[in-house]
Each structure stands twice: as C-alpha cells, then as structure tokens.
Coordinates of C-alpha atoms in Angstrom, one line a residue:
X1 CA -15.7 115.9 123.3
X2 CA -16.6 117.9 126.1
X3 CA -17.4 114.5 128.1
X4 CA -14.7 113.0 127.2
X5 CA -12.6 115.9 128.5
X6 CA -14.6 116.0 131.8
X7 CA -13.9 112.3 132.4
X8 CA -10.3 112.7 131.8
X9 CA -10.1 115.5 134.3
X10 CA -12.2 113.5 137.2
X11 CA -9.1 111.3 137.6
X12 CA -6.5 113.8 138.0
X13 CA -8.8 115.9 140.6
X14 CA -9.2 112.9 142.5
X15 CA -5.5 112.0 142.8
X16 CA -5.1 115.8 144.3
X17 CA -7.6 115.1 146.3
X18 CA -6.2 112.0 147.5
X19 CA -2.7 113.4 147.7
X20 CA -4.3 116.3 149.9
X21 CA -5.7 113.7 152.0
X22 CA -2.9 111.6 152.2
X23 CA -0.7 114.3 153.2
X24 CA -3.1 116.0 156.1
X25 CA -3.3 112.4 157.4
X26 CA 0.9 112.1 157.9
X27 CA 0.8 115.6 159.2
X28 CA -1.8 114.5 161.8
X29 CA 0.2 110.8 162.6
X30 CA 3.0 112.7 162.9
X31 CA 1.9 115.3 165.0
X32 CA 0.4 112.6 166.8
X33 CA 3.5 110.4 167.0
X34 CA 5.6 113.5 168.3
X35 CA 2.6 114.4 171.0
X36 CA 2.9 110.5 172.3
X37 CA 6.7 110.2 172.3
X38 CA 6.7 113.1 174.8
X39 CA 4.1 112.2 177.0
X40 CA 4.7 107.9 176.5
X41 CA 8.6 109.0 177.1
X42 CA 10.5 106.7 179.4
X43 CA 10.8 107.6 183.0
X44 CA 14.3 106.9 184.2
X45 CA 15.1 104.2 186.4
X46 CA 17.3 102.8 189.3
X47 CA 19.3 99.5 187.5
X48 CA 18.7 98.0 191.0
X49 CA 19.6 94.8 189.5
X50 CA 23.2 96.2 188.1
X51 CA 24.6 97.9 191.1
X52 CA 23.4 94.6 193.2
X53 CA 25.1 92.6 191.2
X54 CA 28.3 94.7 190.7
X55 CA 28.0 95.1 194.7
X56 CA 27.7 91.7 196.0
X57 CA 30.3 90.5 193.7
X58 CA 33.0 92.7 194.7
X59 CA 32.4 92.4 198.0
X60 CA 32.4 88.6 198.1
X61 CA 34.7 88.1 195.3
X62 CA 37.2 90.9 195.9
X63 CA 37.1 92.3 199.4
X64 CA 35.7 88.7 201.3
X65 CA 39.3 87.6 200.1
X66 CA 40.9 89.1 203.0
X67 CA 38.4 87.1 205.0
X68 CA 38.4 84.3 203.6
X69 CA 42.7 83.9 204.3
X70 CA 42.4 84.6 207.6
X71 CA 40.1 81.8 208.1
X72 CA 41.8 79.4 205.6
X73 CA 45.5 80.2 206.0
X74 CA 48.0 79.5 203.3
X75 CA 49.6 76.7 205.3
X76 CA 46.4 74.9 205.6
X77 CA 46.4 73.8 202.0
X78 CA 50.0 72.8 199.8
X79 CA 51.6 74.9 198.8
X80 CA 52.2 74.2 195.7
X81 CA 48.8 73.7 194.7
X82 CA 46.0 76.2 194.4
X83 CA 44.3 77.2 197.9
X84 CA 40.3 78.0 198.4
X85 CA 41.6 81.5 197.9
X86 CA 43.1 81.1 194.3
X87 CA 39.8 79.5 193.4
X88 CA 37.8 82.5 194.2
X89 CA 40.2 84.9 192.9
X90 CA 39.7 82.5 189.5
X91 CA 35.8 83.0 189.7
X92 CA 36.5 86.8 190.0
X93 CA 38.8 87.2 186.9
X94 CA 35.3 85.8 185.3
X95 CA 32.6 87.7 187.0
X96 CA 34.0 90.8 186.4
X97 CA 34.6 91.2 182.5
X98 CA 30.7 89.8 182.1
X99 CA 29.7 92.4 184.9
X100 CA 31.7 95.3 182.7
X101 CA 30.0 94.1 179.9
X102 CA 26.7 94.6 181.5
X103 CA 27.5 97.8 182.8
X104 CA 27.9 98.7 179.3
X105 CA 24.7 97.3 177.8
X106 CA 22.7 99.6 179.8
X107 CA 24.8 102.4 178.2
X108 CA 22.8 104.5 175.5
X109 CA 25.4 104.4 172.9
X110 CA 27.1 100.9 172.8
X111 CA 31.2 101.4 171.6
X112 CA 33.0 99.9 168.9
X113 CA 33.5 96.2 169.3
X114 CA 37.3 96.3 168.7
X115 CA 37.6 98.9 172.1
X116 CA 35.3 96.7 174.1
X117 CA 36.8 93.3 173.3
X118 CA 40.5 94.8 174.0
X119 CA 39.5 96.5 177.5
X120 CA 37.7 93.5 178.5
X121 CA 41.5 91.4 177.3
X122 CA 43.0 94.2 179.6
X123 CA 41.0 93.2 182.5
X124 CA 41.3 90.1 182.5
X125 CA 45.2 90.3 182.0
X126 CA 45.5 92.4 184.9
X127 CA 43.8 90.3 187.2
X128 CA 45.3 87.4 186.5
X129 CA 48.9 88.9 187.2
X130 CA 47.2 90.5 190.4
X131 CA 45.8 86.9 191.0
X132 CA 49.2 85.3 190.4
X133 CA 51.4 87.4 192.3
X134 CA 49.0 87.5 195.6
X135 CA 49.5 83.9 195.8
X136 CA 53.0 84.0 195.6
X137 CA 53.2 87.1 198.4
X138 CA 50.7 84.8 200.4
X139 CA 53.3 81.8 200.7
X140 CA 56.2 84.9 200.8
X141 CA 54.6 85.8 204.0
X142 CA 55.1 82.2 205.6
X143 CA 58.8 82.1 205.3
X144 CA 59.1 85.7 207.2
X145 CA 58.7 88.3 204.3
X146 CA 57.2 91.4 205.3
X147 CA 54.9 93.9 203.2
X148 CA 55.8 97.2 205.1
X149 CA 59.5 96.4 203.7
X150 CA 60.7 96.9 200.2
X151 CA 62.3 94.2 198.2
X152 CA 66.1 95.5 199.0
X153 CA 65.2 96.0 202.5
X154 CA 63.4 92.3 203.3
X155 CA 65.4 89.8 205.5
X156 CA 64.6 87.4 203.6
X157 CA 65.7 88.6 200.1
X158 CA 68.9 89.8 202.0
X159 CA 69.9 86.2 202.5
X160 CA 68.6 84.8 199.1
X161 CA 71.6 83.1 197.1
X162 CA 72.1 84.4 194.3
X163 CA 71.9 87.6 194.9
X164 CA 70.2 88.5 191.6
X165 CA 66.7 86.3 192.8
X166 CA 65.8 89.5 194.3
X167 CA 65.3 91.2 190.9
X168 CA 63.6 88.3 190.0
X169 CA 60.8 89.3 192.8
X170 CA 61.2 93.1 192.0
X171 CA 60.2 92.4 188.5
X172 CA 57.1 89.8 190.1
X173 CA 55.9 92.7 192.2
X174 CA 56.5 95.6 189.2
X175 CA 53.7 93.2 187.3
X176 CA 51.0 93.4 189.6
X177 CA 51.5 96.6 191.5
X178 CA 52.2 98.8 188.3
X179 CA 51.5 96.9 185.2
X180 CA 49.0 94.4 186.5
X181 CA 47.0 97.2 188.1
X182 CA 47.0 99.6 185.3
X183 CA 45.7 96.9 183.1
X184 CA 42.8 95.9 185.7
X185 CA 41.8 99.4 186.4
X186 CA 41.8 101.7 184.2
X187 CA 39.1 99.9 181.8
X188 CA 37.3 99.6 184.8
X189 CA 37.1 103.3 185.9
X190 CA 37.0 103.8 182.1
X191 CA 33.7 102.1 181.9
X192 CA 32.1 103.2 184.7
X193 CA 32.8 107.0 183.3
X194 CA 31.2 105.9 180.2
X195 CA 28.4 104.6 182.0
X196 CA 28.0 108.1 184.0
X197 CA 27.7 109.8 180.6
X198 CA 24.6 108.5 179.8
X199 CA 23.1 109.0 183.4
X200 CA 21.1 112.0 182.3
X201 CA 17.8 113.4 182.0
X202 CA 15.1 116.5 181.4
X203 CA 14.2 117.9 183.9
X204 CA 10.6 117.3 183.7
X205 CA 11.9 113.6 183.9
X206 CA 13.4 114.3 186.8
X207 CA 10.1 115.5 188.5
X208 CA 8.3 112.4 187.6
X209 CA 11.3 110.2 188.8
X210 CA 11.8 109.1 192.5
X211 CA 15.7 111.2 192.9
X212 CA 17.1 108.4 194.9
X213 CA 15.3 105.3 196.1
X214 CA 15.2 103.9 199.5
X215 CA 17.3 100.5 197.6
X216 CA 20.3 103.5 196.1
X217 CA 20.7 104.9 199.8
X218 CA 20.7 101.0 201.0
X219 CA 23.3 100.2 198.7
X220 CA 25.7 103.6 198.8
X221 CA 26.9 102.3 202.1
X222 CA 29.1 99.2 200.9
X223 CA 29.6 100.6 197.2
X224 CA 31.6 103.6 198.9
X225 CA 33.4 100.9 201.0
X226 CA 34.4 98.9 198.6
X227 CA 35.4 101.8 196.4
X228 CA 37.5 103.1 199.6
X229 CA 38.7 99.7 199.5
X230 CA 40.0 100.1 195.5
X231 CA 41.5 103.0 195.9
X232 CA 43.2 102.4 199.1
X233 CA 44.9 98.5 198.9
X234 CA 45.0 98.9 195.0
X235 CA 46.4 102.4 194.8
X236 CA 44.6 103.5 192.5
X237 CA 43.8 107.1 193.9
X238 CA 45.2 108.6 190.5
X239 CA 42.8 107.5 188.3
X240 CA 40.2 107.4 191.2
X241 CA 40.2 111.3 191.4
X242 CA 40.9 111.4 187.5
X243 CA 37.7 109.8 187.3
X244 CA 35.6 111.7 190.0
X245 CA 36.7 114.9 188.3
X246 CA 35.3 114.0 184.9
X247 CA 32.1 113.1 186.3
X248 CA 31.9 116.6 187.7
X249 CA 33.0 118.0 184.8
X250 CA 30.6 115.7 182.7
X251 CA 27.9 117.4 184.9
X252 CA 28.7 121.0 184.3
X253 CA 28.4 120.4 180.7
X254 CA 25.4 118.9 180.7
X255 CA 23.7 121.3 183.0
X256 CA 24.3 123.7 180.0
X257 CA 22.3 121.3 178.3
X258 CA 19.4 121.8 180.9
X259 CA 20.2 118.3 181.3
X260 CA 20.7 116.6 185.0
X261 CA 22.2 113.5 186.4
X262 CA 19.1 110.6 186.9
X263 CA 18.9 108.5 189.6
X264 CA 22.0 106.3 189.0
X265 CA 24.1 109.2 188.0
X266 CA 23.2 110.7 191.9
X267 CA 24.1 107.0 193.3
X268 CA 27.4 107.6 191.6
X269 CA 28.2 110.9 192.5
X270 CA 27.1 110.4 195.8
X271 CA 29.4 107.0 196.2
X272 CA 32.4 109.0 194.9
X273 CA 32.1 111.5 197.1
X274 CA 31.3 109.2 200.1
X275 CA 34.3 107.0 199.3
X276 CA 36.7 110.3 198.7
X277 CA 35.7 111.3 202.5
X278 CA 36.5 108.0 203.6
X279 CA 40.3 108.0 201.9
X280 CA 40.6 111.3 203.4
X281 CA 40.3 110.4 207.0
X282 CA 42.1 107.3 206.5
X283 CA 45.2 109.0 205.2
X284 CA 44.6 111.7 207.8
X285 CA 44.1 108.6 210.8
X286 CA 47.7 107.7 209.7
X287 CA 49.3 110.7 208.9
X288 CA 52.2 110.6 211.5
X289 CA 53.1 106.7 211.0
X290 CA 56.9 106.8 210.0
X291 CA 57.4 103.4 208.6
X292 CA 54.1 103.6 206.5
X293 CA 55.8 106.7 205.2
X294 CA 58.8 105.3 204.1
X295 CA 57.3 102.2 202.6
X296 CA 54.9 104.4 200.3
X297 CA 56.7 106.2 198.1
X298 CA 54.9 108.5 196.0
X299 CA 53.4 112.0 196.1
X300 CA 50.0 111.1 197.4
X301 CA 50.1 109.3 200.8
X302 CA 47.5 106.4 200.6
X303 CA 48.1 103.5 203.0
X304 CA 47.1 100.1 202.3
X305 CA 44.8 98.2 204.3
X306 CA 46.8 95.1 204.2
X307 CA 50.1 96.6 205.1
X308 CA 48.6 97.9 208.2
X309 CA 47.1 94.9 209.4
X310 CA 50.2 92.6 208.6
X311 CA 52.3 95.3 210.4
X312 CA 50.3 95.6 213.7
X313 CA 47.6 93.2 214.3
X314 CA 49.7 90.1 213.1
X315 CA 52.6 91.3 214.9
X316 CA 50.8 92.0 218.1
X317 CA 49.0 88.3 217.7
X318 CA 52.3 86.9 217.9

C-alpha cells in the first residue's frame, strides 16, 4: 500500500514541478520579450518618400498650372473643348485623394472607414467645382472680365442681357470660392492634423534619431511655398491658422506626456511657421493697395496671387 501511495504521489509532484517550471520559463520570455521590445524598438524616421511625393505633385499639378496657362493660353485651344490645362487639373483631382490616403496609412491609428471614404468624396467634389469654374473664369478673362472686380462691378456682366445671367455667375463663383473650397480643404488640413498627431516620440528616441535630415531642410523650402501658395490664392488662411494652432496645442499636451514631435512632426512645424512668415510679409508688401482692398472683403486681408498679376503685369504687357 505504501508503494502504491508513493507512485500515485510521483505524478502529482511532477506536474508542480513542471507547472513551476513552466511558469519561471514565461516569466523569463516575458521579461525577455519586454527587455527586447525596448532596446529592438523602432527608431523614427523621415517618410522622405511621402513628403516627395505630396511635394512634387502639388507643385506640378497645382502651382505649375499658373505656368502652364501662360505658356498655353486659353485661346490657343477651342474653347469649348478641354485645354492642356483642364487635363492636368483632371490628373490632380486623382493624385490627390490617393496621396491623402497615403498620408493616412502612415498614421498610427487608421479612422473609421465611413470618415475616410466621405472626406476623400469631399475632396474630390471640391476640386472638381474648383476645376470647373477655373476653366470657365479662364475663357471669362478673354472676353474682358477682370478678377480685381466683383461680379456687380464687371463691364462685362454690366452689359449681359438679361440682367439676371449675372446671378447665374455669382452663384458659379459662390461654388468654388466658398463651397468648392470648403469641400477641398478642410479634409485636407484635417488630414494632415491627423497625421501631426502621431508625429511623436520618447525622448530617448529622439537622441538616437537624426532631428532633421539634410533631405527635410531640402524639402521645407518649396513645401512652405506651396503652403504660402494655399493659403494665399485659395483663401484659406482660416483653417490654415486653425490648423497651425492645434499642432501647437497638440504639442503642449504631449510634452506633458514627456513626449516630443519626431522628425516629420519638426518638418511640419517648421513648414507652418515658414509659410505663416511668408503670408505675413506678403500681406504686409501690399498693405496700402486700395483696389486690392476693396476687392477682398473680409476681416483678414490676404491677397491673391493671381489677382495681382492679372491686375498689373497683364495690364502693363498690354
């Protein structure tokens, strides 16, 4: 009996001692695992490849329009087909939904499906009225129209017959201007808010990453441009300085946090404010212009780039 008892005990030892075992060994893989995910942590990086991208496209795409009608003018083409100009402004109300889209894959924390697929509809409702009402203003402008003026105040709406065709273009110009830009740009500032957010690191992280590399310093230049550019001919100072305050609220709260803005939150920053110096001393260069003045009506005074070329370059040309 006494055997028999000690050989039914052997097993049930055994099990603790395999239990004990077991257990020591998940304490030491998971001490293990901890110790390797904060040494093999990932180092933040520059997206060189994004900001190229989202560069180079907007500079072709959006700004390289204005270039692209002064060599290939409106009357060059018929009128009432499509110009070279329309086709790139097609290829832009494509490029830019995929390269929001990619902006947000590189975002920790993807959002919801149903918010993603209705700003990236927005966008590309707002620049096709943007895209649609340029190239009406572009064939406007060969029959004597002038931007500087109102509607109501245009020579050539002032002898339209009937009278009431000059709602008609009030309401064309209320699409793009207003609701056109609304729709284009505020998904866009949206998303590049939500990509700031998750610009953040340790940090010890910080230390082992290179704060801004030779290619973010390279590309700050013309990303400030072209975000002078935005803010200036679409008017979108609002939601520019809107945005530009978030991000520096964004990094007040995480500096709580002991966390700090990585390399691409810096490029950001750094592009904001660049861009926010450069609307300042272009609204300062035209401060005393009376007839800009009166055309912009509003309680910030932000010329367009256009309006100033149409109203002295083109005039002294001719």
């Amino acid at each position: 009996m006494k055997f028999l008892w000690k050989r039914k005990m052997q097993p049930s030892s055994r099990m603790r001692e395999n239990s004990t075992l077991h257990a020591a060994a998940f304490m030491s893989s998971h001490s293990s695992g901890s110790a390797q995910t904060e040494v093999f942590c990932p180092k933040p990086r520059f997206h060189l490849d994004l900001w190229l991208c989202f560069t180079v496209q907007n500079w072709i795409l959006h700004v390289g329009l204005n270039v692209v009608m002064l060599l290939l003018p409106a009357d060059w083409f018929p009128l009432r087909n499509p110009g070279v100009v329309e086709y790139l402004q097609f290829l832009y109300n494509l490029t830019t939904p995929l390269m929001l889209l990619k902006i947000l894959e590189r975002r920790p924390r993807m959002l919801p499906r149903l918010a993603i697929h209705l700003g990236i509809i927005s966008v590309v409702m707002g620049t096709s009225l943007h895209m649609v009402t340029n190239s009406i203003t572009r064939r406007l402008l060969l029959t004597g129209y002038q931007l500087h003026l109102s509607v109501s105040e245009n020579p050539v709406m002032k002898n339209l017959k009937p009278p009431l065709l000059a709602d008609v273009f009030e309401l064309l110009f209320y699409y793009d201007s207003t609701l056109g830009h609304l729709m284009w740009y505020v998904p866009l500032f949206l998303v590049l808010m939500l990509y700031f957010s998750g610009c953040f690191c340790h940090r010890k992280q910080k230390m082992q990453e290179e704060k801004m590399p030779t290619a973010a310093w390279v590309l700050l230049i013309p990303n400030a441009v072209y975000y002078w550019y935005m803010i200036t001919e679409g008017q979108t100072f609002f939601l520019f300085i809107f945005t530009f305050f978030a991000m520096t609220a964004t990094v007040m709260h995480q500096k709580g946090k002991g966390l700090i803005p990585d390399s691409n939150g810096c490029f950001m920053l750094y592009s904001f404010s660049a861009a926010l110096c450069l609307v300042l001393i272009w609204g300062a260069c035209l401060w005393n212009n009376s007839i800009l003045k009166k055309r912009i009506s509003g309680l910030i005074y932000v010329p367009q780039p256009g309006m100033v070329y149409r109203l002295y370059f083109c005039q002294n040309n001719n």
